[in-house]
Amino acid sequence: IVFGGHGTKNRLGDTWVYTISANRWEEITPEISPSARSDMGMEFDTANNRVILFSGYFLEESGYRKNDTWIYDPETKEWTEVSPHISPPIMYGPSLSYDFSGRQSLLTGGHILIYRNGQYVSGGYNTAVWSYRYSENTWQEAESDNAGSDNNAERTPPARYWQSTALNSTDGKLLFFGGSGGSGFLGDTWIDDVSSINWEKLYTGQIPAHSPRVNGAIAYDPHEDVFVLFGG
């Protein structure tokens, strides 16, 4: 399932579904859908068979900015905007990963935007971990055993956005790699125990540590028990 992104001229708001068995793309055109955007948090909630989408980078000329949460139902082919009482800040470049054992979507990283003097400006980078539970329609900032400010860099990942994340469905560990820290691209690797939000920095000494990047595609392969990273 693909939504939006940045095309050759501007940001898009189309929805497409690829059926693997038929090797076929189909454009879905629901009456209601999220506004055009790129760099949103988006992932698939396997327990509830729903796509979860959060915020993103909107069309420049629209002036539209929102910390909105949308749900896509593959059965009805419909998008629905939900309005949780509390939500993470407006941001682009976050990661959403689904924690099956905890039945929650985990949001990490992201470039925060705030409204100041009549315009949206940078509010820094998100260092919190937020969890969204579809069944309750609630966002909650997760408590961490070792969370801290950016000054606590060796205990928590330095602030960033456009990082690559994937969750190990076997042991509930979240892999967190790379991204942009504002002053340059990063190549560090972190593991988070999502049951306690306990971060650990890995010192692999191998590529991709020597090849900092943003927006790499990463996924967990449960059959081989490995993470696979491509591009960026």
PDB file of C-alpha atoms in Angstrom:
ATOM      1  CA  ILE A   1       0.000   0.000   0.000  1.00  0.00           C
ATOM      2  CA  VAL A   2       1.507   3.308  -1.137  1.00  0.00           C
ATOM      3  CA  PHE A   3       0.312   6.796  -0.310  1.00  0.00           C
ATOM      4  CA  GLY A   4       1.623  10.181  -1.396  1.00  0.00           C
ATOM      5  CA  GLY A   5       5.288  11.078  -1.540  1.00  0.00           C
ATOM      6  CA  HIS A   6       7.204  13.600  -3.613  1.00  0.00           C
ATOM      7  CA  GLY A   7       6.713  13.358  -7.380  1.00  0.00           C
ATOM      8  CA  THR A   8       8.630  15.103 -10.140  1.00  0.00           C
ATOM      9  CA  LYS A   9       6.847  18.411  -9.530  1.00  0.00           C
ATOM     10  CA  ASN A  10       5.255  18.376  -6.090  1.00  0.00           C
ATOM     11  CA  ARG A  11       3.901  16.310  -3.231  1.00  0.00           C
ATOM     12  CA  LEU A  12       1.213  13.741  -3.989  1.00  0.00           C
ATOM     13  CA  GLY A  13      -1.974  12.524  -2.324  1.00  0.00           C
ATOM     14  CA  ASP A  14      -2.790   9.355  -4.248  1.00  0.00           C
ATOM     15  CA  THR A  15      -3.328   5.856  -2.847  1.00  0.00           C
ATOM     16  CA  TRP A  16      -2.126   2.716  -4.642  1.00  0.00           C
ATOM     17  CA  VAL A  17      -2.336  -0.965  -3.783  1.00  0.00           C
ATOM     18  CA  TYR A  18      -0.058  -3.637  -5.232  1.00  0.00           C
ATOM     19  CA  THR A  19      -1.340  -7.225  -5.258  1.00  0.00           C
ATOM     20  CA  ILE A  20       1.649  -9.549  -5.186  1.00  0.00           C
ATOM     21  CA  SER A  21      -0.143 -12.680  -6.434  1.00  0.00           C
ATOM     22  CA  ALA A  22      -1.545 -10.848  -9.459  1.00  0.00           C
ATOM     23  CA  ASN A  23       1.530  -8.632 -10.030  1.00  0.00           C
ATOM     24  CA  ARG A  24      -0.847  -5.708 -10.438  1.00  0.00           C
ATOM     25  CA  TRP A  25      -1.083  -2.086  -9.241  1.00  0.00           C
ATOM     26  CA  GLU A  26      -4.494  -0.501  -8.597  1.00  0.00           C
ATOM     27  CA  GLU A  27      -5.132   3.152  -7.801  1.00  0.00           C
ATOM     28  CA  ILE A  28      -7.677   3.582  -5.008  1.00  0.00           C
ATOM     29  CA  THR A  29      -9.818   6.719  -5.155  1.00  0.00           C
ATOM     30  CA  PRO A  30     -11.810   7.059  -1.915  1.00  0.00           C
ATOM     31  CA  GLU A  31     -14.037  10.102  -1.436  1.00  0.00           C
ATOM     32  CA  ILE A  32     -12.018  11.153   1.622  1.00  0.00           C
ATOM     33  CA  SER A  33      -8.261  10.781   1.978  1.00  0.00           C
ATOM     34  CA  PRO A  34      -5.295  12.556   3.587  1.00  0.00           C
ATOM     35  CA  SER A  35      -4.069  15.738   1.933  1.00  0.00           C
ATOM     36  CA  ALA A  36      -1.033  15.560  -0.349  1.00  0.00           C
ATOM     37  CA  ARG A  37       2.209  15.077   1.573  1.00  0.00           C
ATOM     38  CA  SER A  38       5.563  13.337   1.826  1.00  0.00           C
ATOM     39  CA  ASP A  39       7.811  12.300   4.733  1.00  0.00           C
ATOM     40  CA  MET A  40       4.932  11.124   6.937  1.00  0.00           C
ATOM     41  CA  GLY A  41       5.059   8.345   9.467  1.00  0.00           C
ATOM     42  CA  MET A  42       3.259   5.330   7.971  1.00  0.00           C
ATOM     43  CA  GLU A  43       3.118   1.625   8.786  1.00  0.00           C
ATOM     44  CA  PHE A  44       0.827  -1.403   8.822  1.00  0.00           C
ATOM     45  CA  ASP A  45      -0.907  -2.517  12.010  1.00  0.00           C
ATOM     46  CA  THR A  46      -0.951  -6.301  11.486  1.00  0.00           C
ATOM     47  CA  ALA A  47      -3.159  -7.042  14.488  1.00  0.00           C
ATOM     48  CA  ASN A  48      -5.980  -4.785  13.288  1.00  0.00           C
ATOM     49  CA  ASN A  49      -5.321  -4.967   9.526  1.00  0.00           C
ATOM     50  CA  ARG A  50      -5.050  -1.183   9.204  1.00  0.00           C
ATOM     51  CA  VAL A  51      -2.548   1.328   7.842  1.00  0.00           C
ATOM     52  CA  ILE A  52      -1.625   4.063  10.330  1.00  0.00           C
ATOM     53  CA  LEU A  53      -0.461   7.445   8.951  1.00  0.00           C
ATOM     54  CA  PHE A  54       0.759  10.461  10.923  1.00  0.00           C
ATOM     55  CA  SER A  55       1.540  14.083   9.933  1.00  0.00           C
ATOM     56  CA  GLY A  56       4.220  14.702   7.250  1.00  0.00           C
ATOM     57  CA  TYR A  57       5.513  17.426   4.912  1.00  0.00           C
ATOM     58  CA  PHE A  58       2.623  19.147   3.162  1.00  0.00           C
ATOM     59  CA  LEU A  59       2.352  21.210  -0.028  1.00  0.00           C
ATOM     60  CA  GLU A  60       4.417  24.363   0.413  1.00  0.00           C
ATOM     61  CA  GLU A  61       1.854  26.670  -1.199  1.00  0.00           C
ATOM     62  CA  SER A  62      -1.055  25.354   0.867  1.00  0.00           C
ATOM     63  CA  GLY A  63       0.305  26.616   4.171  1.00  0.00           C
ATOM     64  CA  TYR A  64      -1.350  23.529   5.627  1.00  0.00           C
ATOM     65  CA  ARG A  65       0.344  21.887   8.611  1.00  0.00           C
ATOM     66  CA  LYS A  66      -1.264  19.389  10.935  1.00  0.00           C
ATOM     67  CA  ASN A  67      -0.420  16.605  13.371  1.00  0.00           C
ATOM     68  CA  ASP A  68      -3.235  14.503  11.928  1.00  0.00           C
ATOM     69  CA  THR A  69      -3.688  10.741  12.248  1.00  0.00           C
ATOM     70  CA  TRP A  70      -5.346   8.726   9.463  1.00  0.00           C
ATOM     71  CA  ILE A  71      -6.415   5.082   9.209  1.00  0.00           C
ATOM     72  CA  TYR A  72      -6.697   3.118   5.948  1.00  0.00           C
ATOM     73  CA  ASP A  73      -8.857  -0.018   5.834  1.00  0.00           C
ATOM     74  CA  PRO A  74      -7.738  -2.390   3.025  1.00  0.00           C
ATOM     75  CA  GLU A  75     -11.116  -4.189   3.108  1.00  0.00           C
ATOM     76  CA  THR A  76     -13.339  -1.147   2.588  1.00  0.00           C
ATOM     77  CA  LYS A  77     -10.613   0.808   0.725  1.00  0.00           C
ATOM     78  CA  GLU A  78     -11.397   3.885   2.791  1.00  0.00           C
ATOM     79  CA  TRP A  79      -9.324   6.466   4.659  1.00  0.00           C
ATOM     80  CA  THR A  80     -10.647   7.823   7.968  1.00  0.00           C
ATOM     81  CA  GLU A  81      -9.197  10.708   9.946  1.00  0.00           C
ATOM     82  CA  VAL A  82      -9.261  10.010  13.651  1.00  0.00           C
ATOM     83  CA  SER A  83      -8.832  12.717  16.253  1.00  0.00           C
ATOM     84  CA  PRO A  84      -7.030  11.478  19.366  1.00  0.00           C
ATOM     85  CA  HIS A  85      -7.293  13.732  22.400  1.00  0.00           C
ATOM     86  CA  ILE A  86      -3.468  13.972  22.539  1.00  0.00           C
ATOM     87  CA  SER A  87      -1.067  13.690  19.581  1.00  0.00           C
ATOM     88  CA  PRO A  88       2.661  14.115  18.913  1.00  0.00           C
ATOM     89  CA  PRO A  89       3.713  17.535  17.549  1.00  0.00           C
ATOM     90  CA  ILE A  90       3.460  18.422  13.857  1.00  0.00           C
ATOM     91  CA  MET A  91       6.500  16.878  12.199  1.00  0.00           C
ATOM     92  CA  TYR A  92       7.974  15.371   9.073  1.00  0.00           C
ATOM     93  CA  GLY A  93      10.559  12.636   8.686  1.00  0.00           C
ATOM     94  CA  PRO A  94       9.492  10.456  11.641  1.00  0.00           C
ATOM     95  CA  SER A  95       9.439   6.657  11.602  1.00  0.00           C
ATOM     96  CA  LEU A  96       6.477   4.480  12.498  1.00  0.00           C
ATOM     97  CA  SER A  97       7.087   0.823  13.409  1.00  0.00           C
ATOM     98  CA  TYR A  98       4.521  -1.718  14.552  1.00  0.00           C
ATOM     99  CA  ASP A  99       5.029  -3.624  17.806  1.00  0.00           C
ATOM    100  CA  PHE A 100       2.843  -6.719  17.458  1.00  0.00           C
ATOM    101  CA  SER A 101       3.358  -8.009  21.001  1.00  0.00           C
ATOM    102  CA  GLY A 102       2.418  -4.639  22.483  1.00  0.00           C
ATOM    103  CA  ARG A 103      -0.346  -3.997  19.912  1.00  0.00           C
ATOM    104  CA  GLN A 104       0.993  -0.492  19.336  1.00  0.00           C
ATOM    105  CA  SER A 105       2.568   1.701  16.662  1.00  0.00           C
ATOM    106  CA  LEU A 106       5.819   3.354  17.763  1.00  0.00           C
ATOM    107  CA  LEU A 107       6.848   6.770  16.456  1.00  0.00           C
ATOM    108  CA  THR A 108      10.506   7.830  16.683  1.00  0.00           C
ATOM    109  CA  GLY A 109      12.497  10.780  15.365  1.00  0.00           C
ATOM    110  CA  GLY A 110      11.045  13.566  13.257  1.00  0.00           C
ATOM    111  CA  HIS A 111      11.580  17.261  12.469  1.00  0.00           C
ATOM    112  CA  ILE A 112       9.103  19.244  14.574  1.00  0.00           C
ATOM    113  CA  LEU A 113       7.321  22.324  13.201  1.00  0.00           C
ATOM    114  CA  ILE A 114       5.839  25.064  15.393  1.00  0.00           C
ATOM    115  CA  TYR A 115       3.729  28.105  14.528  1.00  0.00           C
ATOM    116  CA  ARG A 116       5.476  31.369  15.394  1.00  0.00           C
ATOM    117  CA  ASN A 117       4.907  34.948  14.206  1.00  0.00           C
ATOM    118  CA  GLY A 118       2.473  33.898  11.515  1.00  0.00           C
ATOM    119  CA  GLN A 119       4.515  31.088  10.024  1.00  0.00           C
ATOM    120  CA  TYR A 120       5.718  27.551  10.676  1.00  0.00           C
ATOM    121  CA  VAL A 121       9.362  27.280  11.716  1.00  0.00           C
ATOM    122  CA  SER A 122      11.627  24.521  12.985  1.00  0.00           C
ATOM    123  CA  GLY A 123      10.940  23.375  16.516  1.00  0.00           C
ATOM    124  CA  GLY A 124      13.954  21.067  16.641  1.00  0.00           C
ATOM    125  CA  TYR A 125      13.850  17.282  16.479  1.00  0.00           C
ATOM    126  CA  ASN A 126      11.701  14.776  18.300  1.00  0.00           C
ATOM    127  CA  THR A 127      13.638  12.758  20.897  1.00  0.00           C
ATOM    128  CA  ALA A 128      10.595  11.094  22.461  1.00  0.00           C
ATOM    129  CA  VAL A 129       9.058   7.729  21.640  1.00  0.00           C
ATOM    130  CA  TRP A 130       5.296   7.938  21.082  1.00  0.00           C
ATOM    131  CA  SER A 131       2.943   4.965  20.968  1.00  0.00           C
ATOM    132  CA  TYR A 132      -0.414   4.792  19.178  1.00  0.00           C
ATOM    133  CA  ARG A 133      -3.019   2.166  20.003  1.00  0.00           C
ATOM    134  CA  TYR A 134      -5.630   1.734  17.289  1.00  0.00           C
ATOM    135  CA  SER A 135      -8.173  -0.026  19.499  1.00  0.00           C
ATOM    136  CA  GLU A 136      -8.188   2.935  21.904  1.00  0.00           C
ATOM    137  CA  ASN A 137      -7.371   5.695  19.386  1.00  0.00           C
ATOM    138  CA  THR A 138      -4.783   7.119  21.761  1.00  0.00           C
ATOM    139  CA  TRP A 139      -1.300   8.574  21.393  1.00  0.00           C
ATOM    140  CA  GLN A 140       0.913   8.455  24.465  1.00  0.00           C
ATOM    141  CA  GLU A 141       4.489   9.554  25.048  1.00  0.00           C
ATOM    142  CA  ALA A 142       6.274   6.443  26.275  1.00  0.00           C
ATOM    143  CA  GLU A 143       8.244   6.498  29.492  1.00  0.00           C
ATOM    144  CA  SER A 144      11.869   5.442  29.152  1.00  0.00           C
ATOM    145  CA  ASP A 145      14.252   3.733  31.528  1.00  0.00           C
ATOM    146  CA  ASN A 146      17.157   5.750  30.158  1.00  0.00           C
ATOM    147  CA  ALA A 147      15.671   8.613  28.159  1.00  0.00           C
ATOM    148  CA  GLY A 148      17.234  12.013  28.461  1.00  0.00           C
ATOM    149  CA  SER A 149      18.079  15.181  26.601  1.00  0.00           C
ATOM    150  CA  ASP A 150      20.490  15.520  23.721  1.00  0.00           C
ATOM    151  CA  ASN A 151      23.242  15.894  26.317  1.00  0.00           C
ATOM    152  CA  ASN A 152      22.696  12.244  27.177  1.00  0.00           C
ATOM    153  CA  ALA A 153      23.822  11.162  23.728  1.00  0.00           C
ATOM    154  CA  GLU A 154      25.411   7.856  24.668  1.00  0.00           C
ATOM    155  CA  ARG A 155      22.279   6.666  26.463  1.00  0.00           C
ATOM    156  CA  THR A 156      19.726   7.762  23.874  1.00  0.00           C
ATOM    157  CA  PRO A 157      20.049   8.427  20.122  1.00  0.00           C
ATOM    158  CA  PRO A 158      20.941  12.032  19.283  1.00  0.00           C
ATOM    159  CA  ALA A 159      17.978  13.999  17.918  1.00  0.00           C
ATOM    160  CA  ARG A 160      17.286  13.442  14.213  1.00  0.00           C
ATOM    161  CA  TYR A 161      14.796  12.827  11.423  1.00  0.00           C
ATOM    162  CA  TRP A 162      14.691  10.755   8.189  1.00  0.00           C
ATOM    163  CA  GLN A 163      16.196   7.808  10.074  1.00  0.00           C
ATOM    164  CA  SER A 164      15.531   4.152   9.176  1.00  0.00           C
ATOM    165  CA  THR A 165      13.787   1.894  11.684  1.00  0.00           C
ATOM    166  CA  ALA A 166      12.403  -1.635  11.776  1.00  0.00           C
ATOM    167  CA  LEU A 167      11.123  -3.772  14.613  1.00  0.00           C
ATOM    168  CA  ASN A 168      12.218  -7.343  15.325  1.00  0.00           C
ATOM    169  CA  SER A 169       8.901  -9.154  15.720  1.00  0.00           C
ATOM    170  CA  THR A 170      10.662 -12.047  17.461  1.00  0.00           C
ATOM    171  CA  ASP A 171      12.167 -10.272  20.471  1.00  0.00           C
ATOM    172  CA  GLY A 172      10.525  -6.832  20.379  1.00  0.00           C
ATOM    173  CA  LYS A 173      13.732  -4.914  19.650  1.00  0.00           C
ATOM    174  CA  LEU A 174      13.647  -1.809  17.461  1.00  0.00           C
ATOM    175  CA  LEU A 175      16.600  -1.121  15.153  1.00  0.00           C
ATOM    176  CA  PHE A 176      17.270   2.596  14.641  1.00  0.00           C
ATOM    177  CA  PHE A 177      19.846   3.686  12.040  1.00  0.00           C
ATOM    178  CA  GLY A 178      21.155   6.881  10.458  1.00  0.00           C
ATOM    179  CA  GLY A 179      19.128   9.963   9.573  1.00  0.00           C
ATOM    180  CA  SER A 180      19.857  13.677   9.583  1.00  0.00           C
ATOM    181  CA  GLY A 181      20.918  15.387  12.770  1.00  0.00           C
ATOM    182  CA  GLY A 182      20.663  18.872  11.294  1.00  0.00           C
ATOM    183  CA  SER A 183      24.408  19.366  10.870  1.00  0.00           C
ATOM    184  CA  GLY A 184      24.919  16.295   8.689  1.00  0.00           C
ATOM    185  CA  PHE A 185      23.912  12.728   7.953  1.00  0.00           C
ATOM    186  CA  LEU A 186      24.386  10.078  10.641  1.00  0.00           C
ATOM    187  CA  GLY A 187      25.577   6.474  10.495  1.00  0.00           C
ATOM    188  CA  ASP A 188      25.052   5.257  14.047  1.00  0.00           C
ATOM    189  CA  THR A 189      23.009   2.186  15.026  1.00  0.00           C
ATOM    190  CA  TRP A 190      20.829   1.852  18.104  1.00  0.00           C
ATOM    191  CA  ILE A 191      18.663  -0.931  19.531  1.00  0.00           C
ATOM    192  CA  ASP A 192      15.624  -0.168  21.676  1.00  0.00           C
ATOM    193  CA  ASP A 193      13.859  -2.638  23.928  1.00  0.00           C
ATOM    194  CA  VAL A 194      10.332  -1.366  23.306  1.00  0.00           C
ATOM    195  CA  SER A 195       8.909  -2.976  26.436  1.00  0.00           C
ATOM    196  CA  SER A 196      10.875  -0.480  28.550  1.00  0.00           C
ATOM    197  CA  ILE A 197      12.164   2.030  25.941  1.00  0.00           C
ATOM    198  CA  ASN A 198      15.728   1.161  26.886  1.00  0.00           C
ATOM    199  CA  TRP A 199      18.278   2.256  24.268  1.00  0.00           C
ATOM    200  CA  GLU A 200      21.645   0.648  23.540  1.00  0.00           C
ATOM    201  CA  LYS A 201      24.180   1.942  21.046  1.00  0.00           C
ATOM    202  CA  LEU A 202      25.827  -0.693  18.840  1.00  0.00           C
ATOM    203  CA  TYR A 203      29.456  -0.385  17.799  1.00  0.00           C
ATOM    204  CA  THR A 204      29.661  -2.634  14.751  1.00  0.00           C
ATOM    205  CA  GLY A 205      32.670  -1.078  13.030  1.00  0.00           C
ATOM    206  CA  GLN A 206      31.165  -2.189   9.739  1.00  0.00           C
ATOM    207  CA  ILE A 207      29.321  -0.655   6.820  1.00  0.00           C
ATOM    208  CA  PRO A 208      26.789   1.034   6.920  1.00  0.00           C
ATOM    209  CA  ALA A 209      28.412   2.747   9.917  1.00  0.00           C
ATOM    210  CA  HIS A 210      30.986   4.179   7.489  1.00  0.00           C
ATOM    211  CA  SER A 211      28.277   5.311   5.080  1.00  0.00           C
ATOM    212  CA  PRO A 212      25.931   7.798   6.793  1.00  0.00           C
ATOM    213  CA  ARG A 213      22.599   8.263   5.015  1.00  0.00           C
ATOM    214  CA  VAL A 214      18.958   9.274   5.280  1.00  0.00           C
ATOM    215  CA  ASN A 215      15.762   7.559   4.130  1.00  0.00           C
ATOM    216  CA  GLY A 216      17.207   4.086   3.652  1.00  0.00           C
ATOM    217  CA  ALA A 217      14.618   1.306   3.346  1.00  0.00           C
ATOM    218  CA  ILE A 218      14.895  -1.231   6.158  1.00  0.00           C
ATOM    219  CA  ALA A 219      12.875  -4.307   7.133  1.00  0.00           C
ATOM    220  CA  TYR A 220      13.116  -7.274   9.467  1.00  0.00           C
ATOM    221  CA  ASP A 221      13.227 -10.800   7.978  1.00  0.00           C
ATOM    222  CA  PRO A 222      11.789 -13.176  10.623  1.00  0.00           C
ATOM    223  CA  HIS A 223      12.808 -16.316   8.694  1.00  0.00           C
ATOM    224  CA  GLU A 224      16.521 -15.463   8.673  1.00  0.00           C
ATOM    225  CA  ASP A 225      16.363 -13.325  11.855  1.00  0.00           C
ATOM    226  CA  VAL A 226      18.179 -10.417  10.197  1.00  0.00           C
ATOM    227  CA  PHE A 227      17.518  -6.771   9.331  1.00  0.00           C
ATOM    228  CA  VAL A 228      17.891  -5.793   5.661  1.00  0.00           C
ATOM    229  CA  LEU A 229      18.819  -2.226   4.706  1.00  0.00           C
ATOM    230  CA  PHE A 230      18.806  -0.877   1.154  1.00  0.00           C
ATOM    231  CA  GLY A 231      19.758   2.451  -0.347  1.00  0.00           C
ATOM    232  CA  GLY A 232      19.222   5.889   1.144  1.00  0.00           C
TER     233      GLY A 232
END
